[in-house]
Amino acid sequence: MNKFARLLIGTFVLATLAYAASLATGNEHMWRGLRQSWMRGAQNAQVDDLQFQQTHNVPATNPKPWPNHARYSQVGLTPAQIDSTQADRTVGIVLIHNDSLLFEWINPDIAGADTMRCNSFSAAKTLTALAIGAAEDRGLLSTKERVSKYLPRFQGGANGKLTIEQVLQMRSSIPFGENYRDPFGFMAKCYYGQDIFSLMPGYEVEDKPGTPWKYQGGNTLLLHEILRKVTGKTLSTWFSETIWSPCEATQDAKWGVDEKGIERNFAAFYSTALNFSKVGNMTLNGGVVGGARVVSEDFIRRMTTPIGQLSDGTDIQHYGYQTWLGNHRGHAFHVYIGLHGQYIICI
């Protein structure tokens, strides 16, 4: 046997052993992660990874394009701003003012940017909150209710005290973990794994729910479990019927799913800047689109109200229901934020 043959056999044996070890330790997701990110020279998932995803369609059944603003042709980017956006590989920018398209910029240096459905990453967390709001508006749940009413594994002890609102506010006190660069961590298993709901049992409330505030995608998955229970529909179907289509999105979106058809709802919602702006404009307008109510004004108010003072002494002014909050020159704003600079800023 020559040297090359021995090397080939040795490589095959090592690869087989590595794959067997990944199966034995529950880390088979790593092979998908290698292909989708690490072999592309990235440390985590990227905005253009729709090509790797199994997806559910999110139909846009009531499409209405943005009308152009009266000042549409008068707004542009400065040379310095263009340099900045191109350096950051920005795909697109859209500005909506008074329910009209004021400005749109598509990066000419990115092939296919004009039609690319970009990964929302964690902006999908805010979309999930809206899906909860739609369920509450229809009397399917109340944010004040305990999680145990819908997920029996949370009955008893500290688990039994956990409310849906605390989960919405990232105050579950469940130690999911949120390290996007850890290939063995909870989020990597959720993003690349093929049965993500199976990862959830065993994660329980530490000490007591309500403190501390800790941003974790596992909370958003927990909301997804509740939504599946109360709606009896896939999240993609529910979101299309209650949010995406009523917001007059002009294009079907895609939502990444695992092999069981469960949406990776903490991320992996794919659409364009023009259509993401449809949802942001709805929440900015208090839940109304074109004079029709999409989500109750009360839910939007609670969603965009700071959590405030907690029993551990912290004052959480930057977060509401799966939504980031702030103030700019005296104007309160809320924003949906994704991992690689996806921003739906509502001000």
mmCIF file of C-alpha atoms in Angstrom:
data_model
loop_
_atom_site.group_PDB
_atom_site.id
_atom_site.type_symbol
_atom_site.label_atom_id
_atom_site.label_comp_id
_atom_site.label_asym_id
_atom_site.label_seq_id
_atom_site.Cartn_x
_atom_site.Cartn_y
_atom_site.Cartn_z
ATOM 1 C CA MET A 1 0.000 0.000 0.000
ATOM 2 C CA ASN A 2 1.521 3.320 -1.054
ATOM 3 C CA LYS A 3 1.770 6.429 1.081
ATOM 4 C CA PHE A 4 -1.137 8.202 -0.629
ATOM 5 C CA ALA A 5 -3.491 5.260 -0.096
ATOM 6 C CA ARG A 6 -2.566 5.060 3.584
ATOM 7 C CA LEU A 7 -3.195 8.805 3.944
ATOM 8 C CA LEU A 8 -6.557 8.475 2.228
ATOM 9 C CA ILE A 9 -7.650 5.579 4.453
ATOM 10 C CA GLY A 10 -6.408 7.376 7.559
ATOM 11 C CA THR A 11 -8.344 10.497 6.646
ATOM 12 C CA PHE A 12 -11.505 8.447 6.056
ATOM 13 C CA VAL A 13 -11.138 6.676 9.396
ATOM 14 C CA LEU A 14 -10.605 9.946 11.254
ATOM 15 C CA ALA A 15 -13.600 11.552 9.566
ATOM 16 C CA THR A 16 -15.771 8.549 10.418
ATOM 17 C CA LEU A 17 -14.662 8.623 14.038
ATOM 18 C CA ALA A 18 -15.279 12.387 14.228
ATOM 19 C CA TYR A 19 -18.779 11.984 12.817
ATOM 20 C CA ALA A 20 -19.555 9.127 15.198
ATOM 21 C CA ALA A 21 -18.304 11.214 18.124
ATOM 22 C CA SER A 22 -20.527 14.149 17.056
ATOM 23 C CA LEU A 23 -23.562 11.855 17.008
ATOM 24 C CA ALA A 24 -22.702 10.347 20.389
ATOM 25 C CA THR A 25 -22.314 13.762 22.020
ATOM 26 C CA GLY A 26 -25.340 15.442 20.386
ATOM 27 C CA ASN A 27 -23.200 17.724 18.240
ATOM 28 C CA GLU A 28 -24.041 16.544 14.734
ATOM 29 C CA HIS A 29 -25.178 20.102 13.992
ATOM 30 C CA MET A 30 -21.520 21.054 13.658
ATOM 31 C CA TRP A 31 -21.291 19.546 10.174
ATOM 32 C CA ARG A 32 -24.006 21.869 8.916
ATOM 33 C CA GLY A 33 -22.311 24.750 10.678
ATOM 34 C CA LEU A 34 -19.027 23.919 8.966
ATOM 35 C CA ARG A 35 -20.636 24.071 5.551
ATOM 36 C CA GLN A 36 -22.845 27.087 6.104
ATOM 37 C CA SER A 37 -20.429 29.386 7.918
ATOM 38 C CA TRP A 38 -17.008 28.153 8.978
ATOM 39 C CA MET A 39 -16.051 26.796 5.524
ATOM 40 C CA ARG A 40 -17.098 30.190 4.121
ATOM 41 C CA GLY A 41 -14.534 31.886 6.344
ATOM 42 C CA ALA A 42 -17.094 33.143 8.868
ATOM 43 C CA GLN A 43 -17.403 32.495 12.600
ATOM 44 C CA ASN A 44 -21.196 32.293 12.519
ATOM 45 C CA ALA A 45 -24.188 32.411 10.177
ATOM 46 C CA GLN A 46 -24.299 35.120 7.530
ATOM 47 C CA VAL A 47 -26.971 37.390 6.094
ATOM 48 C CA ASP A 48 -26.972 35.620 2.700
ATOM 49 C CA ASP A 49 -27.399 32.038 3.930
ATOM 50 C CA LEU A 50 -30.922 31.463 2.582
ATOM 51 C CA GLN A 51 -29.374 29.091 0.027
ATOM 52 C CA PHE A 52 -28.613 26.610 2.835
ATOM 53 C CA GLN A 53 -31.978 26.749 4.574
ATOM 54 C CA GLN A 54 -35.038 24.566 4.498
ATOM 55 C CA THR A 55 -37.868 27.098 4.720
ATOM 56 C CA HIS A 56 -41.566 27.682 5.132
ATOM 57 C CA ASN A 57 -43.171 30.272 2.911
ATOM 58 C CA VAL A 58 -44.722 33.346 4.547
ATOM 59 C CA PRO A 59 -47.304 34.458 1.966
ATOM 60 C CA ALA A 60 -47.976 38.127 1.251
ATOM 61 C CA THR A 61 -51.648 37.974 0.264
ATOM 62 C CA ASN A 62 -52.417 41.710 0.390
ATOM 63 C CA PRO A 63 -49.489 43.379 -1.428
ATOM 64 C CA LYS A 64 -49.402 47.154 -1.665
ATOM 65 C CA PRO A 65 -46.175 48.888 -2.772
ATOM 66 C CA TRP A 66 -45.031 51.982 -0.935
ATOM 67 C CA PRO A 67 -46.075 55.214 -2.672
ATOM 68 C CA ASN A 68 -43.181 57.555 -3.362
ATOM 69 C CA HIS A 69 -42.809 60.506 -0.989
ATOM 70 C CA ALA A 70 -43.083 64.007 -2.439
ATOM 71 C CA ARG A 71 -39.350 64.462 -1.686
ATOM 72 C CA TYR A 72 -38.323 61.019 -2.972
ATOM 73 C CA SER A 73 -35.892 62.328 -5.606
ATOM 74 C CA GLN A 74 -34.364 64.909 -3.275
ATOM 75 C CA VAL A 75 -32.723 62.549 -0.750
ATOM 76 C CA GLY A 76 -29.420 60.711 -1.167
ATOM 77 C CA LEU A 77 -26.271 59.496 0.535
ATOM 78 C CA THR A 78 -23.093 61.531 0.812
ATOM 79 C CA PRO A 79 -19.869 60.034 -0.604
ATOM 80 C CA ALA A 80 -18.691 59.335 2.962
ATOM 81 C CA GLN A 81 -21.944 57.511 3.758
ATOM 82 C CA ILE A 82 -21.648 55.436 0.594
ATOM 83 C CA ASP A 83 -18.083 54.481 1.528
ATOM 84 C CA SER A 84 -19.282 53.445 4.974
ATOM 85 C CA THR A 85 -22.176 51.313 3.742
ATOM 86 C CA GLN A 86 -20.006 49.589 1.155
ATOM 87 C CA ALA A 87 -17.284 48.913 3.712
ATOM 88 C CA ASP A 88 -19.867 47.248 5.956
ATOM 89 C CA ARG A 89 -21.306 45.268 3.009
ATOM 90 C CA THR A 90 -24.688 46.864 3.604
ATOM 91 C CA VAL A 91 -27.243 45.301 1.256
ATOM 92 C CA GLY A 92 -29.884 48.011 1.344
ATOM 93 C CA ILE A 93 -31.315 51.020 3.157
ATOM 94 C CA VAL A 94 -34.915 52.214 3.093
ATOM 95 C CA LEU A 95 -36.424 55.319 4.711
ATOM 96 C CA ILE A 96 -40.184 55.614 5.192
ATOM 97 C CA HIS A 97 -41.708 58.963 6.145
ATOM 98 C CA ASN A 98 -45.423 59.608 6.621
ATOM 99 C CA ASP A 99 -46.302 56.193 5.145
ATOM 100 C CA SER A 100 -44.347 56.906 1.955
ATOM 101 C CA LEU A 101 -41.009 55.819 0.507
ATOM 102 C CA LEU A 102 -38.612 58.724 1.042
ATOM 103 C CA PHE A 103 -35.362 56.966 0.100
ATOM 104 C CA GLU A 104 -34.035 53.605 -1.067
ATOM 105 C CA TRP A 105 -30.408 52.579 -1.641
ATOM 106 C CA ILE A 106 -29.230 49.188 -2.901
ATOM 107 C CA ASN A 107 -25.538 48.309 -2.803
ATOM 108 C CA PRO A 108 -24.319 48.078 -6.423
ATOM 109 C CA ASP A 109 -21.248 46.147 -5.324
ATOM 110 C CA ILE A 110 -23.257 43.139 -4.048
ATOM 111 C CA ALA A 111 -24.498 40.876 -6.815
ATOM 112 C CA GLY A 112 -28.245 40.341 -6.616
ATOM 113 C CA ALA A 113 -28.712 42.879 -3.805
ATOM 114 C CA ASP A 114 -31.814 44.289 -5.477
ATOM 115 C CA THR A 115 -33.721 41.009 -5.018
ATOM 116 C CA MET A 116 -31.866 39.415 -2.093
ATOM 117 C CA ARG A 117 -33.960 38.181 0.819
ATOM 118 C CA CYS A 118 -31.687 38.895 3.778
ATOM 119 C CA ASN A 119 -31.586 37.009 7.066
ATOM 120 C CA SER A 120 -33.209 39.077 9.791
ATOM 121 C CA PHE A 121 -31.285 37.298 12.541
ATOM 122 C CA SER A 122 -32.616 38.519 15.906
ATOM 123 C CA ALA A 123 -35.005 41.046 14.386
ATOM 124 C CA ALA A 124 -37.171 37.909 14.130
ATOM 125 C CA LYS A 125 -37.492 37.996 17.922
ATOM 126 C CA THR A 126 -39.568 41.164 17.626
ATOM 127 C CA LEU A 127 -41.617 39.544 14.855
ATOM 128 C CA THR A 128 -42.338 36.706 17.275
ATOM 129 C CA ALA A 129 -43.523 39.197 19.895
ATOM 130 C CA LEU A 130 -45.991 40.561 17.338
ATOM 131 C CA ALA A 131 -47.251 37.023 16.722
ATOM 132 C CA ILE A 132 -47.863 36.734 20.482
ATOM 133 C CA GLY A 133 -49.731 40.053 20.370
ATOM 134 C CA ALA A 134 -51.942 38.753 17.563
ATOM 135 C CA ALA A 135 -52.710 35.655 19.646
ATOM 136 C CA GLU A 136 -53.589 37.769 22.675
ATOM 137 C CA ASP A 137 -55.824 40.032 20.580
ATOM 138 C CA ARG A 138 -57.779 36.947 19.509
ATOM 139 C CA GLY A 139 -58.202 35.698 23.063
ATOM 140 C CA LEU A 140 -55.896 32.695 22.650
ATOM 141 C CA LEU A 141 -53.639 33.700 25.545
ATOM 142 C CA SER A 142 -52.772 36.515 27.922
ATOM 143 C CA THR A 143 -49.242 37.742 28.539
ATOM 144 C CA LYS A 144 -50.060 37.781 32.273
ATOM 145 C CA GLU A 145 -50.729 34.040 32.293
ATOM 146 C CA ARG A 146 -48.240 31.483 33.495
ATOM 147 C CA VAL A 147 -46.282 29.463 30.965
ATOM 148 C CA SER A 148 -47.323 26.274 32.754
ATOM 149 C CA LYS A 149 -50.910 26.744 31.503
ATOM 150 C CA TYR A 150 -49.681 25.894 28.008
ATOM 151 C CA LEU A 151 -46.505 23.898 28.683
ATOM 152 C CA PRO A 152 -47.145 21.397 31.514
ATOM 153 C CA ARG A 153 -43.433 20.724 32.079
ATOM 154 C CA PHE A 154 -43.276 24.121 33.795
ATOM 155 C CA GLN A 155 -45.668 23.195 36.578
ATOM 156 C CA GLY A 156 -44.369 23.368 40.142
ATOM 157 C CA GLY A 157 -41.703 25.327 41.993
ATOM 158 C CA ALA A 158 -40.046 28.338 40.366
ATOM 159 C CA ASN A 159 -41.053 27.047 36.927
ATOM 160 C CA GLY A 160 -44.706 27.358 37.868
ATOM 161 C CA LYS A 161 -44.358 31.085 38.564
ATOM 162 C CA LEU A 162 -42.957 31.990 35.149
ATOM 163 C CA THR A 163 -45.277 34.210 33.066
ATOM 164 C CA ILE A 164 -45.439 34.760 29.323
ATOM 165 C CA GLU A 165 -44.665 38.448 29.892
ATOM 166 C CA GLN A 166 -41.438 37.576 31.717
ATOM 167 C CA VAL A 167 -40.399 35.431 28.767
ATOM 168 C CA LEU A 168 -41.240 38.266 26.356
ATOM 169 C CA GLN A 169 -39.055 40.576 28.441
ATOM 170 C CA MET A 170 -36.084 38.165 28.608
ATOM 171 C CA ARG A 171 -36.620 37.722 32.355
ATOM 172 C CA SER A 172 -37.225 33.966 32.475
ATOM 173 C CA SER A 173 -34.116 33.211 34.555
ATOM 174 C CA ILE A 174 -33.595 30.089 32.422
ATOM 175 C CA PRO A 175 -29.880 29.569 31.604
ATOM 176 C CA PHE A 176 -30.072 28.868 27.870
ATOM 177 C CA GLY A 177 -26.828 30.647 26.988
ATOM 178 C CA GLU A 178 -26.312 33.108 24.128
ATOM 179 C CA ASN A 179 -22.809 32.666 22.660
ATOM 180 C CA TYR A 180 -23.004 32.904 18.853
ATOM 181 C CA ARG A 181 -19.376 31.825 18.361
ATOM 182 C CA ASP A 182 -19.495 28.691 20.497
ATOM 183 C CA PRO A 183 -19.931 25.754 18.047
ATOM 184 C CA PHE A 184 -21.079 23.516 20.934
ATOM 185 C CA GLY A 185 -23.437 26.068 22.524
ATOM 186 C CA PHE A 186 -27.215 26.159 22.718
ATOM 187 C CA MET A 187 -27.636 28.740 19.944
ATOM 188 C CA ALA A 188 -25.414 26.840 17.493
ATOM 189 C CA LYS A 189 -27.461 23.701 18.133
ATOM 190 C CA CYS A 190 -30.655 25.670 17.572
ATOM 191 C CA TYR A 191 -29.458 27.339 14.375
ATOM 192 C CA TYR A 192 -27.961 24.256 12.753
ATOM 193 C CA GLY A 193 -29.795 21.457 14.585
ATOM 194 C CA GLN A 194 -32.609 19.456 13.037
ATOM 195 C CA ASP A 195 -34.995 19.074 16.002
ATOM 196 C CA ILE A 196 -34.803 22.303 17.961
ATOM 197 C CA PHE A 197 -37.842 21.803 20.215
ATOM 198 C CA SER A 198 -36.182 18.633 21.505
ATOM 199 C CA LEU A 199 -33.464 20.860 22.977
ATOM 200 C CA MET A 200 -35.887 22.720 25.237
ATOM 201 C CA PRO A 201 -36.897 20.172 27.933
ATOM 202 C CA GLY A 202 -34.439 20.220 30.807
ATOM 203 C CA TYR A 203 -33.981 23.976 30.748
ATOM 204 C CA GLU A 204 -35.659 25.281 33.885
ATOM 205 C CA VAL A 205 -35.978 28.483 35.879
ATOM 206 C CA GLU A 206 -32.991 29.147 38.133
ATOM 207 C CA ASP A 207 -33.891 30.623 41.518
ATOM 208 C CA LYS A 208 -36.957 32.687 40.576
ATOM 209 C CA PRO A 209 -38.373 34.195 37.374
ATOM 210 C CA GLY A 210 -38.235 37.951 36.910
ATOM 211 C CA THR A 211 -34.535 38.564 37.538
ATOM 212 C CA PRO A 212 -32.028 39.021 36.161
ATOM 213 C CA TRP A 213 -32.671 40.473 32.723
ATOM 214 C CA LYS A 214 -30.654 38.365 30.294
ATOM 215 C CA TYR A 215 -30.946 38.421 26.516
ATOM 216 C CA GLN A 216 -31.313 34.829 25.253
ATOM 217 C CA GLY A 217 -32.794 33.322 22.103
ATOM 218 C CA GLY A 218 -34.093 30.374 24.096
ATOM 219 C CA ASN A 219 -36.799 32.666 25.474
ATOM 220 C CA THR A 220 -37.999 33.333 21.928
ATOM 221 C CA LEU A 221 -38.134 29.595 21.230
ATOM 222 C CA LEU A 222 -40.253 29.190 24.344
ATOM 223 C CA LEU A 223 -42.705 31.751 22.936
ATOM 224 C CA HIS A 224 -42.777 29.704 19.730
ATOM 225 C CA GLU A 225 -43.746 26.574 21.661
ATOM 226 C CA ILE A 226 -46.641 28.474 23.234
ATOM 227 C CA LEU A 227 -47.788 29.847 19.872
ATOM 228 C CA ARG A 228 -47.838 26.384 18.306
ATOM 229 C CA LYS A 229 -49.920 25.186 21.244
ATOM 230 C CA VAL A 230 -52.554 27.938 21.130
ATOM 231 C CA THR A 231 -52.836 28.529 17.370
ATOM 232 C CA GLY A 232 -52.473 24.969 16.073
ATOM 233 C CA LYS A 233 -50.655 26.442 13.057
ATOM 234 C CA THR A 234 -47.097 26.817 11.889
ATOM 235 C CA LEU A 235 -45.583 30.135 12.899
ATOM 236 C CA SER A 236 -45.128 31.030 9.221
ATOM 237 C CA THR A 237 -48.843 30.581 8.529
ATOM 238 C CA TRP A 238 -49.889 32.425 11.689
ATOM 239 C CA PHE A 239 -47.514 35.317 11.034
ATOM 240 C CA SER A 240 -48.636 35.583 7.407
ATOM 241 C CA GLU A 241 -52.310 35.697 8.344
ATOM 242 C CA THR A 242 -52.056 38.080 11.281
ATOM 243 C CA ILE A 243 -49.042 40.336 10.581
ATOM 244 C CA TRP A 244 -47.255 39.996 7.231
ATOM 245 C CA SER A 245 -50.267 40.181 4.911
ATOM 246 C CA PRO A 246 -52.194 42.789 6.970
ATOM 247 C CA CYS A 247 -49.030 44.938 6.889
ATOM 248 C CA GLU A 248 -49.334 44.912 3.075
ATOM 249 C CA ALA A 249 -45.960 43.275 2.423
ATOM 250 C CA THR A 250 -45.366 43.045 -1.317
ATOM 251 C CA GLN A 251 -43.388 39.806 -1.387
ATOM 252 C CA ASP A 252 -43.573 36.412 0.273
ATOM 253 C CA ALA A 253 -40.974 35.993 3.005
ATOM 254 C CA LYS A 254 -39.176 32.795 3.983
ATOM 255 C CA TRP A 255 -38.636 31.409 7.473
ATOM 256 C CA GLY A 256 -35.906 28.852 8.106
ATOM 257 C CA VAL A 257 -37.099 25.573 9.636
ATOM 258 C CA ASP A 258 -35.582 22.387 11.029
ATOM 259 C CA GLU A 259 -36.344 18.883 9.735
ATOM 260 C CA LYS A 260 -39.511 18.809 11.851
ATOM 261 C CA GLY A 261 -40.801 21.976 10.162
ATOM 262 C CA ILE A 262 -40.244 24.132 13.254
ATOM 263 C CA GLU A 263 -39.230 27.719 12.497
ATOM 264 C CA ARG A 264 -35.925 28.948 13.906
ATOM 265 C CA ASN A 265 -37.929 31.911 15.132
ATOM 266 C CA PHE A 266 -35.098 33.611 17.021
ATOM 267 C CA ALA A 267 -33.623 34.337 13.544
ATOM 268 C CA ALA A 268 -33.803 33.132 9.910
ATOM 269 C CA PHE A 269 -36.691 35.295 8.664
ATOM 270 C CA TYR A 270 -35.765 36.289 5.120
ATOM 271 C CA SER A 271 -37.069 39.354 3.310
ATOM 272 C CA THR A 272 -36.065 42.698 1.812
ATOM 273 C CA ALA A 273 -35.584 46.104 3.392
ATOM 274 C CA LEU A 274 -38.717 47.406 1.666
ATOM 275 C CA ASN A 275 -40.841 44.687 3.264
ATOM 276 C CA PHE A 276 -39.202 44.744 6.686
ATOM 277 C CA SER A 277 -40.110 48.445 6.734
ATOM 278 C CA LYS A 278 -43.783 47.490 6.374
ATOM 279 C CA VAL A 279 -43.790 45.848 9.804
ATOM 280 C CA GLY A 280 -41.770 48.626 11.419
ATOM 281 C CA ASN A 281 -44.134 51.255 10.104
ATOM 282 C CA MET A 282 -47.074 49.326 11.562
ATOM 283 C CA THR A 283 -45.610 49.297 15.065
ATOM 284 C CA LEU A 284 -44.572 52.949 14.749
ATOM 285 C CA ASN A 285 -48.203 53.765 13.923
ATOM 286 C CA GLY A 286 -49.468 52.003 17.038
ATOM 287 C CA GLY A 287 -50.508 48.790 15.291
ATOM 288 C CA VAL A 288 -52.445 50.328 12.384
ATOM 289 C CA VAL A 289 -51.897 50.001 8.609
ATOM 290 C CA GLY A 290 -53.967 52.016 6.147
ATOM 291 C CA GLY A 291 -56.602 52.735 8.776
ATOM 292 C CA ALA A 292 -57.002 49.038 9.665
ATOM 293 C CA ARG A 293 -55.857 47.654 12.990
ATOM 294 C CA VAL A 294 -53.277 44.838 12.825
ATOM 295 C CA VAL A 295 -52.200 44.596 16.482
ATOM 296 C CA SER A 296 -53.921 46.228 19.435
ATOM 297 C CA GLU A 297 -52.655 49.622 20.540
ATOM 298 C CA ASP A 298 -52.373 48.268 24.080
ATOM 299 C CA PHE A 299 -50.045 45.460 23.060
ATOM 300 C CA ILE A 300 -47.828 47.804 21.008
ATOM 301 C CA ARG A 301 -47.677 50.148 24.012
ATOM 302 C CA ARG A 302 -46.590 47.325 26.338
ATOM 303 C CA MET A 303 -44.178 45.973 23.724
ATOM 304 C CA THR A 304 -42.416 49.335 23.488
ATOM 305 C CA THR A 305 -42.474 50.274 27.178
ATOM 306 C CA PRO A 306 -39.233 49.823 29.159
ATOM 307 C CA ILE A 307 -39.249 47.008 31.709
ATOM 308 C CA GLY A 308 -38.081 49.368 34.450
ATOM 309 C CA GLN A 309 -36.831 48.607 37.943
ATOM 310 C CA LEU A 310 -36.230 44.957 38.872
ATOM 311 C CA SER A 311 -35.894 43.398 42.318
ATOM 312 C CA ASP A 312 -32.143 42.950 41.830
ATOM 313 C CA GLY A 313 -31.699 46.729 41.624
ATOM 314 C CA THR A 314 -31.241 46.974 37.854
ATOM 315 C CA ASP A 315 -33.289 49.457 35.839
ATOM 316 C CA ILE A 316 -33.994 48.072 32.360
ATOM 317 C CA GLN A 317 -34.826 51.039 30.168
ATOM 318 C CA HIS A 318 -33.481 49.589 26.907
ATOM 319 C CA TYR A 319 -35.881 46.672 26.398
ATOM 320 C CA GLY A 320 -39.598 45.836 26.188
ATOM 321 C CA TYR A 321 -41.242 42.760 24.631
ATOM 322 C CA GLN A 322 -38.441 41.262 22.487
ATOM 323 C CA THR A 323 -37.816 44.855 21.389
ATOM 324 C CA TRP A 324 -34.923 47.287 21.926
ATOM 325 C CA LEU A 325 -35.723 50.812 23.104
ATOM 326 C CA GLY A 326 -33.944 54.133 23.236
ATOM 327 C CA ASN A 327 -34.155 57.907 22.964
ATOM 328 C CA HIS A 328 -32.648 60.164 20.304
ATOM 329 C CA ARG A 329 -32.723 63.943 20.725
ATOM 330 C CA GLY A 330 -35.763 63.673 22.931
ATOM 331 C CA HIS A 331 -37.602 61.234 20.662
ATOM 332 C CA ALA A 332 -38.345 57.760 22.003
ATOM 333 C CA PHE A 333 -37.734 54.977 19.489
ATOM 334 C CA HIS A 334 -37.952 51.219 19.262
ATOM 335 C CA VAL A 335 -35.844 49.018 17.049
ATOM 336 C CA TYR A 336 -35.717 45.450 15.810
ATOM 337 C CA ILE A 337 -32.032 44.405 15.795
ATOM 338 C CA GLY A 338 -30.233 41.500 14.102
ATOM 339 C CA LEU A 339 -26.778 39.992 14.609
ATOM 340 C CA HIS A 340 -25.032 41.509 11.584
ATOM 341 C CA GLY A 341 -26.534 44.997 11.637
ATOM 342 C CA GLN A 342 -30.135 44.387 10.612
ATOM 343 C CA TYR A 343 -32.047 47.381 11.933
ATOM 344 C CA ILE A 344 -35.712 48.303 11.673
ATOM 345 C CA ILE A 345 -35.615 51.659 13.454
ATOM 346 C CA CYS A 346 -38.993 53.151 14.367
ATOM 347 C CA ILE A 347 -38.758 56.788 15.441
#
